[in-house]
Short mmCIF file of C-alpha atoms in Angstrom, two decimals:
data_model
loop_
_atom_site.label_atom_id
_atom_site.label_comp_id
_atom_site.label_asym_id
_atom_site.label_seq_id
_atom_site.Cartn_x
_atom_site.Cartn_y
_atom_site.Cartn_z
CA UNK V 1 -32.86 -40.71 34.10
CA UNK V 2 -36.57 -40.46 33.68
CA UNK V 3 -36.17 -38.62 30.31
CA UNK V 4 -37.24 -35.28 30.94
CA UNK V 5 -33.33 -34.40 32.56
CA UNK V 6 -32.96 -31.18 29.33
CA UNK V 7 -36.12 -29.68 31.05
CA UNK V 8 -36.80 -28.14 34.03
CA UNK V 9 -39.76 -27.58 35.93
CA UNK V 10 -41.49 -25.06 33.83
CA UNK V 11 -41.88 -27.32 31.11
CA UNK V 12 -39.06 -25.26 28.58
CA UNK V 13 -35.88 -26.43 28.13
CA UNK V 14 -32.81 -24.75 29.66
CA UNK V 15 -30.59 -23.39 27.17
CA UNK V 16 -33.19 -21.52 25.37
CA UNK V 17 -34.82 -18.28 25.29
CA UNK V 18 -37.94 -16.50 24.17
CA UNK V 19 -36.65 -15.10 20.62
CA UNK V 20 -37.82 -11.31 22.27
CA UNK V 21 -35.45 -11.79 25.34
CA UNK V 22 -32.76 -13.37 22.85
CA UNK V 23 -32.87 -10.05 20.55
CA UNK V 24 -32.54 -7.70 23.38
CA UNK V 25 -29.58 -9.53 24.65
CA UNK V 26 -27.86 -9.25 21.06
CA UNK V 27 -28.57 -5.82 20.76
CA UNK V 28 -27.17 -4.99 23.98
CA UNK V 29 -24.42 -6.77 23.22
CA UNK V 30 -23.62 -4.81 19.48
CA UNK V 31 -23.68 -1.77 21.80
CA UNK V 32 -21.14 -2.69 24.20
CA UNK V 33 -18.90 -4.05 20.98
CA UNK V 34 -19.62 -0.30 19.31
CA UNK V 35 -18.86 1.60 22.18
CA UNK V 36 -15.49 -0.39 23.15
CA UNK V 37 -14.23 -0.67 19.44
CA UNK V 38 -12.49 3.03 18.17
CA UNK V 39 -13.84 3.88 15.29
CA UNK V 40 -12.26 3.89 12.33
CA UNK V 41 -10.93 6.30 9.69
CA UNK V 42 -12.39 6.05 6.16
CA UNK V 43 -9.21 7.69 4.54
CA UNK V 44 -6.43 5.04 5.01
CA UNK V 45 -4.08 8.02 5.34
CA UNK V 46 -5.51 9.71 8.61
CA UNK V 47 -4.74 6.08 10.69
CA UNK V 48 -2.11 6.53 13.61
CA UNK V 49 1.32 6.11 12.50
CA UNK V 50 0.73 6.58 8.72
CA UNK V 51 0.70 10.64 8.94
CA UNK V 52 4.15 10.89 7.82
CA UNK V 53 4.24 9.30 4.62
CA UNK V 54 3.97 6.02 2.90
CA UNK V 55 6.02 2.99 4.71
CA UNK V 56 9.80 2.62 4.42
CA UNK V 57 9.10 -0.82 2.33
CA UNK V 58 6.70 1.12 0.02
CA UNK V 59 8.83 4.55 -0.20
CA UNK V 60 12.06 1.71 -0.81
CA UNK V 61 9.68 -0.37 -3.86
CA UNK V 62 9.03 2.98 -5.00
CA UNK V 63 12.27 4.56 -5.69
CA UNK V 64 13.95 1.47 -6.92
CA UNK V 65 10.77 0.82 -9.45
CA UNK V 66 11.77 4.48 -10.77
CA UNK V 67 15.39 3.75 -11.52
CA UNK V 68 14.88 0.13 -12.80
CA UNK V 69 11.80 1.30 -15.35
CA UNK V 70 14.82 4.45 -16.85
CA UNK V 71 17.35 1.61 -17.30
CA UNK V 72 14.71 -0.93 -19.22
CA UNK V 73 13.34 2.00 -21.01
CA UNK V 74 16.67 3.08 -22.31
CA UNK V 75 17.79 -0.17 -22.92
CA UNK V 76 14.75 -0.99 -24.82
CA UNK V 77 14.68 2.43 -27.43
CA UNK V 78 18.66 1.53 -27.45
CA UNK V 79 17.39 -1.82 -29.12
CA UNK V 80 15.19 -0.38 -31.49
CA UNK V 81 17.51 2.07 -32.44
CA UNK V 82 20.23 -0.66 -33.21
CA UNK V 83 17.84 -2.60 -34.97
CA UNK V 84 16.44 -0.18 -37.37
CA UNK V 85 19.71 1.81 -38.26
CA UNK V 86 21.95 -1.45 -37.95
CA UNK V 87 24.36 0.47 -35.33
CA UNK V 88 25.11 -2.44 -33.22
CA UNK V 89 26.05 -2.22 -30.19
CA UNK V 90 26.50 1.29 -30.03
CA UNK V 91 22.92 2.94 -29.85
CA UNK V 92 22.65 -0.04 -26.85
CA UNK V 93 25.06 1.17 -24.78
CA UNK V 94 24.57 5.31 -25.94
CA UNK V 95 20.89 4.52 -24.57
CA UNK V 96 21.22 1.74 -21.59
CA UNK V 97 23.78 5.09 -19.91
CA UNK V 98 21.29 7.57 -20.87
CA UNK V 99 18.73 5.42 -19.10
CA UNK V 100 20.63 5.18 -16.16
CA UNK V 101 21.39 8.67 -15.91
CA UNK V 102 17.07 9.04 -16.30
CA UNK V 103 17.07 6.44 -13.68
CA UNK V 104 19.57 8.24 -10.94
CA UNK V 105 17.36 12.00 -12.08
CA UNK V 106 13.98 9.97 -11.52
CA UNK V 107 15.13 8.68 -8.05
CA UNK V 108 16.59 11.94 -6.89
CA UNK V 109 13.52 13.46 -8.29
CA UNK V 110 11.32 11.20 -6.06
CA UNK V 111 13.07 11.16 -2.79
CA UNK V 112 13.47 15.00 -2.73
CA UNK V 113 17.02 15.39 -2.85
CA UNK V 114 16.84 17.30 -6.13
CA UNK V 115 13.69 19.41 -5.67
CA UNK V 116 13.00 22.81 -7.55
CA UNK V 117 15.66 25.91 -6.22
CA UNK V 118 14.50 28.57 -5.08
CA UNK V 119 15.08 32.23 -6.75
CA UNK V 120 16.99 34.01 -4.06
CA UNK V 121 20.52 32.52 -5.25
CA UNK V 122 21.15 30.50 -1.56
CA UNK V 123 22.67 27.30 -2.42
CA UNK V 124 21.52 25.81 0.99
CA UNK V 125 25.12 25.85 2.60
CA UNK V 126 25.03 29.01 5.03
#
């Protein structure tokens, strides 16, 4: 243990590299990183798997967002209504059905299952 144990015989200590041959080595290594790692997609949309549409969590939030936001929205101008023309409880409940019938039209509207007809009279059965 004379002291000089962290050096070796060249007078530099082991562990440690010219800054030049330290640099080269990183940049080598970004390379290898860059070639190995796919690159990815800006548009969150072309990734694998998410071609076919949003999630069934998201599609789920979605649709159930649409009925829930006909119901408050009824119930809400149902409210008003009863308020200002002093109709209680009737313009409520006339308004809290018409926004769940807006609620079960915006979900069916959503999910596809009512889209637009077509002109040539089929009704889709055979």
């Amino acid at each position: 243990m004379s002291g000089n144990d962290a050096k070796d015989e060249g007078g530099r200590e082991r562990g440690t590299a010219p800054d030049g041959d330290l640099s080269a080595r990183l940049k080598r290594l970004e390379t290898q990183i860059d070639r190995k790692r796919p690159s990815a997609s800006p548009d969150p949309s072309l990734r694998p798997g998410s071609s076919d549409g949003p999630s069934p969590l998201g599609r789920a939030m979605q649709l159930s967002t649409e009925f829930v936001a006909g119901v408050i929205a009824g119930g809400i101008l149902g409210w008003i209504f009863d308020r200002f023309l002093g109709t209680k409880p009737w313009g409520l409940i006339v308004f809290l059905m018409l926004g769940f019938v807006t609620g079960v039209y915006n979900v069916m509207r959503a999910s596809g299952f009512s889209g637009p007809r077509s002109g040539s009279g089929d009704r889709g059965g055979s």
